[in-house]
Amino acid sequence: MNLDEIDKNKLPSHVAIIMDGNGRWAKNKSKSRLVGHQKGAETVDEIVTVAAELQISYMTLYAFSTENWHRPQPEVSGLMDLLVNMLNKYIKKLHDNNIRLLVIGETDSLPPKTRKKLADSIKKLQQNTGLTLILALSYSSRWEITEMVKSVAQECLDSQMNVKDINQHVVSQFLCTKNIPDPELLIRTSGEYRISNFLLWQLAYTEFYFTDVLWPDFNRQDFLKAIVDFQKRERRFGKTGEQLNK
Ligand code: FPP
């Protein structure tokens, strides 16, 4: 499969990915889980590069969930260090590829070193106009929705908003993904068929693509295959096929 097989006029504007299977990949090779995450980081580089090449506008990667804090401490700190190392290693490439960086999640709970590196990287890349890469870090959708409810309730208490004015647009504006279009395609690797507390509001009309490939083995070909599969689908948004074809 190559880029010619992709219809440039039917690209998903936003691809979200649940990068799963690093641990199993490592176990299969009798290596530590962190080795799996390190190999997974190389996959991140490969897939972000091809997304930028295709001129996809947004890519959101589920890199660390709120629940991941409960993993063994060495794995958690290893992942936090890996993120800093990745940003050091790839910042120039991200910049050269015109990629902008954003983070969604409860970033206050990240270690200071990680927070600082993220803030510096976001600043360095903020004027870029190509792919927007969004890292979901210490993110969970139920956390995000709870925070949204608190903010909207506070606005009402402060008389900044009327309860009757709350609508879907207002809700969207109080989520972490404010001003980011909803994903059109969600990819989950490693043969698991779950959403795992990821973008529950934003995935309402998203097309799902599941593959058995473990994230460290997922490559450019696998990504292009997912895009081609997406392009074959008819997205109806609740309407009938006939209504769409009028
Ligand atoms: C899921 O695999 C993967 C993660 C929890 C971490 C994802 C991180 C990377 C791809 C590396 C890049 C790192 C950062 C922080 C951006 P798993 O460990 O749940 O795999 P398993 O289900 O096979 O155990």
CSV table of C-alpha atoms and ligand atoms in Angstrom, one decimal:
chain,number,residue,atom,x,y,z
A,1,MET,CA,0.0,0.0,0.0
A,2,ASN,CA,1.3,3.4,-0.8
A,3,LEU,CA,0.2,7.0,-0.7
A,4,ASP,CA,-1.3,6.9,-4.2
A,5,GLU,CA,-4.1,4.6,-2.9
A,6,ILE,CA,-5.3,7.3,-0.5
A,7,ASP,CA,-7.9,9.7,-1.7
A,8,LYS,CA,-6.5,13.1,-0.6
A,9,ASN,CA,-10.0,14.6,-0.8
A,10,LYS,CA,-11.5,12.1,1.7
A,11,LEU,CA,-8.9,12.2,4.5
A,12,PRO,CA,-10.1,12.2,8.1
A,13,SER,CA,-9.4,15.6,9.5
A,14,HIS,CA,-8.8,14.2,13.0
A,15,VAL,CA,-7.5,10.7,13.8
A,16,ALA,CA,-7.4,9.6,17.4
A,17,ILE,CA,-5.4,6.5,18.5
A,18,ILE,CA,-5.5,4.2,21.5
A,19,MET,CA,-1.9,2.9,21.4
A,20,ASP,CA,-2.3,-0.5,23.1
A,21,GLY,CA,-0.1,-3.5,23.4
A,22,ASN,CA,3.4,-2.3,24.4
A,23,GLY,CA,3.4,-4.6,27.5
A,24,ARG,CA,2.3,-7.7,25.5
A,25,TRP,CA,4.9,-6.9,22.8
A,26,ALA,CA,7.6,-6.8,25.5
A,27,LYS,CA,6.4,-9.9,27.2
A,28,ASN,CA,6.4,-11.9,23.9
A,29,LYS,CA,10.0,-11.0,23.6
A,30,SER,CA,10.9,-11.6,27.3
A,31,LYS,CA,11.7,-7.9,27.7
A,32,SER,CA,10.6,-5.4,30.4
A,33,ARG,CA,7.5,-3.4,29.8
A,34,LEU,CA,9.5,-0.3,29.5
A,35,VAL,CA,11.3,-1.7,26.4
A,36,GLY,CA,7.8,-2.1,24.9
A,37,HIS,CA,7.1,1.5,25.6
A,38,GLN,CA,10.4,2.6,24.1
A,39,LYS,CA,9.6,0.7,20.9
A,40,GLY,CA,6.1,2.2,21.1
A,41,ALA,CA,7.7,5.7,21.1
A,42,GLU,CA,9.4,4.8,17.8
A,43,THR,CA,6.0,3.9,16.4
A,44,VAL,CA,4.7,7.3,17.6
A,45,ASP,CA,7.5,8.9,15.5
A,46,GLU,CA,6.6,6.9,12.4
A,47,ILE,CA,2.9,7.4,12.6
A,48,VAL,CA,3.1,11.2,13.3
A,49,THR,CA,5.5,11.5,10.4
A,50,VAL,CA,3.1,9.8,8.0
A,51,ALA,CA,0.1,11.8,9.3
A,52,ALA,CA,2.0,15.1,8.7
A,53,GLU,CA,3.0,13.8,5.2
A,54,LEU,CA,-0.7,13.1,4.4
A,55,GLN,CA,-1.6,16.6,5.7
A,56,ILE,CA,-4.0,15.3,8.3
A,57,SER,CA,-5.0,18.3,10.5
A,58,TYR,CA,-5.3,16.7,13.9
A,59,MET,CA,-4.0,13.6,15.6
A,60,THR,CA,-4.8,12.7,19.3
A,61,LEU,CA,-2.7,10.0,21.0
A,62,TYR,CA,-3.8,8.4,24.2
A,63,ALA,CA,-0.4,8.3,25.9
A,64,PHE,CA,-1.2,8.1,29.6
A,65,SER,CA,-4.6,7.7,31.2
A,66,THR,CA,-5.7,8.7,34.7
A,67,GLU,CA,-5.9,5.0,35.5
A,68,ASN,CA,-2.3,4.5,34.4
A,69,TRP,CA,-1.1,6.2,37.6
A,70,HIS,CA,-2.0,2.9,39.3
A,71,ARG,CA,0.7,1.0,37.4
A,72,PRO,CA,3.9,0.0,39.3
A,73,GLN,CA,5.9,3.1,40.2
A,74,PRO,CA,9.0,2.2,38.0
A,75,GLU,CA,6.7,1.9,34.9
A,76,VAL,CA,5.0,5.2,35.7
A,77,SER,CA,8.3,7.1,36.2
A,78,GLY,CA,9.8,5.3,33.2
A,79,LEU,CA,6.9,6.6,31.0
A,80,MET,CA,7.3,10.1,32.3
A,81,ASP,CA,11.1,10.0,31.6
A,82,LEU,CA,10.4,8.5,28.1
A,83,LEU,CA,8.1,11.4,27.3
A,84,VAL,CA,10.8,14.0,28.2
A,85,ASN,CA,13.4,12.0,26.2
A,86,MET,CA,11.1,11.8,23.2
A,87,LEU,CA,10.5,15.5,23.2
A,88,ASN,CA,14.2,16.1,23.4
A,89,LYS,CA,14.9,13.7,20.6
A,90,TYR,CA,12.1,14.7,18.2
A,91,ILE,CA,11.5,18.4,18.9
A,92,LYS,CA,13.6,19.5,15.9
A,93,LYS,CA,11.8,17.0,13.6
A,94,LEU,CA,8.4,18.1,14.8
A,95,HIS,CA,9.3,21.7,14.1
A,96,ASP,CA,10.8,20.9,10.7
A,97,ASN,CA,7.5,19.1,9.8
A,98,ASN,CA,5.5,22.2,10.8
A,99,ILE,CA,3.8,20.3,13.7
A,100,ARG,CA,2.0,22.1,16.5
A,101,LEU,CA,1.7,20.4,19.9
A,102,LEU,CA,-1.1,20.4,22.4
A,103,VAL,CA,-1.8,18.4,25.6
A,104,ILE,CA,-5.1,17.4,27.1
A,105,GLY,CA,-5.6,16.0,30.6
A,106,GLU,CA,-4.9,16.8,34.2
A,107,THR,CA,-1.4,18.1,33.5
A,108,ASP,CA,-1.1,19.4,37.1
A,109,SER,CA,-0.5,15.8,38.3
A,110,LEU,CA,2.5,15.3,36.0
A,111,PRO,CA,6.0,15.5,37.5
A,112,PRO,CA,7.4,19.1,37.3
A,113,LYS,CA,10.2,18.1,34.9
A,114,THR,CA,7.6,16.6,32.4
A,115,ARG,CA,5.4,19.7,32.8
A,116,LYS,CA,8.3,22.0,32.1
A,117,LYS,CA,9.4,20.1,29.0
A,118,LEU,CA,5.8,20.0,27.7
A,119,ALA,CA,5.3,23.7,28.2
A,120,ASP,CA,8.6,24.5,26.5
A,121,SER,CA,7.8,22.2,23.6
A,122,ILE,CA,4.3,23.6,23.1
A,123,LYS,CA,5.7,27.1,23.1
A,124,LYS,CA,8.4,26.3,20.6
A,125,LEU,CA,5.9,24.7,18.2
A,126,GLN,CA,3.0,27.1,18.7
A,127,GLN,CA,3.3,29.0,15.5
A,128,ASN,CA,3.3,25.9,13.3
A,129,THR,CA,0.4,25.5,10.9
A,130,GLY,CA,0.6,21.8,9.8
A,131,LEU,CA,-0.6,18.8,11.8
A,132,THR,CA,-1.8,19.5,15.4
A,133,LEU,CA,-0.5,16.7,17.6
A,134,ILE,CA,-2.5,16.3,20.8
A,135,LEU,CA,-1.1,14.2,23.6
A,136,ALA,CA,-3.7,12.9,26.1
A,137,LEU,CA,-1.7,12.7,29.3
A,138,SER,CA,-3.2,11.9,32.7
A,139,TYR,CA,-6.4,12.1,30.7
A,140,SER,CA,-9.8,10.3,31.2
A,141,SER,CA,-13.0,11.3,29.7
A,142,ARG,CA,-15.0,11.0,32.9
A,143,TRP,CA,-12.5,13.4,34.6
A,144,GLU,CA,-12.9,15.8,31.7
A,145,ILE,CA,-16.7,15.7,31.7
A,146,THR,CA,-16.8,16.1,35.5
A,147,GLU,CA,-14.6,19.2,35.2
A,148,MET,CA,-16.8,20.5,32.4
A,149,VAL,CA,-19.9,20.1,34.7
A,150,LYS,CA,-18.2,22.0,37.5
A,151,SER,CA,-17.2,24.9,35.2
A,152,VAL,CA,-20.6,25.2,33.7
A,153,ALA,CA,-22.3,25.1,37.1
A,154,GLN,CA,-19.9,27.8,38.4
A,155,GLU,CA,-20.7,30.0,35.4
A,156,CYS,CA,-24.4,29.7,36.2
A,157,LEU,CA,-23.8,30.4,39.9
A,158,ASP,CA,-21.8,33.4,39.0
A,159,SER,CA,-24.7,34.5,36.7
A,160,GLN,CA,-22.4,34.4,33.7
A,161,MET,CA,-24.8,31.9,32.0
A,162,ASN,CA,-28.4,30.9,32.2
A,163,VAL,CA,-29.3,27.2,32.6
A,164,LYS,CA,-31.6,27.4,29.6
A,165,ASP,CA,-28.7,28.5,27.4
A,166,ILE,CA,-26.7,25.3,28.0
A,167,ASN,CA,-26.5,23.4,24.8
A,168,GLN,CA,-24.1,21.0,23.0
A,169,HIS,CA,-22.0,23.8,21.8
A,170,VAL,CA,-21.6,25.1,25.3
A,171,VAL,CA,-20.6,21.7,26.6
A,172,SER,CA,-18.0,21.3,23.8
A,173,GLN,CA,-16.5,24.7,24.7
A,174,PHE,CA,-15.9,23.6,28.3
A,175,LEU,CA,-14.1,20.4,27.4
A,176,CYS,CA,-10.3,20.1,27.0
A,177,THR,CA,-10.9,19.7,23.2
A,178,LYS,CA,-12.5,23.2,22.9
A,179,ASN,CA,-12.1,24.4,19.3
A,180,ILE,CA,-10.7,21.0,18.1
A,181,PRO,CA,-13.0,19.1,15.6
A,182,ASP,CA,-14.2,15.7,16.8
A,183,PRO,CA,-12.2,12.7,15.6
A,184,GLU,CA,-13.5,11.2,12.4
A,185,LEU,CA,-11.4,8.0,12.8
A,186,LEU,CA,-10.4,6.2,16.0
A,187,ILE,CA,-7.8,3.4,15.8
A,188,ARG,CA,-7.2,1.0,18.6
A,189,THR,CA,-4.3,-1.5,18.3
A,190,SER,CA,-3.7,-4.9,20.0
A,191,GLY,CA,-7.1,-6.6,19.5
A,192,GLU,CA,-8.9,-4.9,22.3
A,193,TYR,CA,-12.4,-3.6,21.6
A,194,ARG,CA,-12.9,-0.9,24.3
A,195,ILE,CA,-13.0,2.9,24.6
A,196,SER,CA,-11.2,2.9,27.9
A,197,ASN,CA,-12.5,6.3,29.1
A,198,PHE,CA,-11.2,8.1,26.0
A,199,LEU,CA,-13.0,11.1,24.4
A,200,LEU,CA,-16.5,9.7,25.2
A,201,TRP,CA,-18.3,12.9,24.2
A,202,GLN,CA,-16.1,13.6,21.1
A,203,LEU,CA,-16.4,10.1,19.6
A,204,ALA,CA,-20.2,10.3,19.2
A,205,TYR,CA,-20.0,9.9,15.4
A,206,THR,CA,-16.5,8.6,14.9
A,207,GLU,CA,-15.6,5.6,12.8
A,208,PHE,CA,-13.8,2.9,14.8
A,209,TYR,CA,-11.0,0.8,13.4
A,210,PHE,CA,-9.6,-2.1,15.4
A,211,THR,CA,-6.5,-4.1,14.5
A,212,ASP,CA,-4.8,-7.0,16.2
A,213,VAL,CA,-1.3,-5.5,15.6
A,214,LEU,CA,0.4,-4.5,18.8
A,215,TRP,CA,1.4,-0.8,19.0
A,216,PRO,CA,5.2,-1.4,18.8
A,217,ASP,CA,4.6,-3.4,15.5
A,218,PHE,CA,2.1,-0.9,14.0
A,219,ASN,CA,3.7,0.8,11.1
A,220,ARG,CA,3.1,3.2,8.2
A,221,GLN,CA,1.4,0.4,6.1
A,222,ASP,CA,-1.0,-0.4,8.9
A,223,PHE,CA,-1.9,3.3,9.3
A,224,LEU,CA,-2.5,3.7,5.5
A,225,LYS,CA,-4.7,0.5,5.6
A,226,ALA,CA,-6.8,2.1,8.4
A,227,ILE,CA,-7.2,5.3,6.3
A,228,VAL,CA,-8.2,3.3,3.2
A,229,ASP,CA,-10.7,1.4,5.3
A,230,PHE,CA,-12.1,4.7,6.6
A,231,GLN,CA,-12.5,6.0,3.1
A,232,LYS,CA,-14.7,3.1,2.0
A,233,ARG,CA,-17.2,3.8,4.7
A,234,GLU,CA,-20.5,5.7,4.3
A,235,ARG,CA,-20.9,8.1,7.2
A,236,ARG,CA,-24.6,8.8,7.8
A,237,PHE,CA,-24.7,10.8,11.0
A,238,GLY,CA,-28.1,9.3,11.7
A,239,LYS,CA,-29.6,10.0,8.3
A,240,THR,CA,-30.5,7.3,5.7
A,241,GLY,CA,-28.2,6.3,2.9
A,242,GLU,CA,-30.8,7.7,0.4
A,243,GLN,CA,-30.8,11.1,2.1
A,244,LEU,CA,-27.1,11.3,1.8
A,245,ASN,CA,-27.0,10.4,-1.9
A,246,LYS,CA,-29.5,13.0,-2.9
B,1,FPP,C1,-0.5,0.9,26.3
B,1,FPP,O1,0.1,-0.4,26.3
B,1,FPP,C2,0.4,2.0,26.2
B,1,FPP,C3,0.6,2.9,27.2
B,1,FPP,C4,-0.1,2.9,28.5
B,1,FPP,C5,1.6,4.0,27.0
B,1,FPP,C6,1.7,4.5,25.6
B,1,FPP,C7,3.0,5.1,25.5
B,1,FPP,C8,3.8,5.0,24.4
B,1,FPP,C9,3.3,4.5,23.1
B,1,FPP,C10,5.1,5.5,24.4
B,1,FPP,C11,5.2,7.0,24.3
B,1,FPP,C12,5.1,7.5,25.6
B,1,FPP,C13,4.6,8.6,26.0
B,1,FPP,C14,4.4,8.9,27.5
B,1,FPP,C15,4.1,9.7,25.0
B,1,FPP,P1,0.1,-1.3,27.5
B,1,FPP,O2,1.2,-1.1,28.4
B,1,FPP,O3,-1.3,-1.2,28.2
B,1,FPP,O4,0.2,-2.7,26.8
B,1,FPP,P2,-0.5,-4.1,27.3
B,1,FPP,O5,-2.0,-3.9,27.3
B,1,FPP,O6,0.0,-5.1,26.3
B,1,FPP,O7,0.0,-4.4,28.7
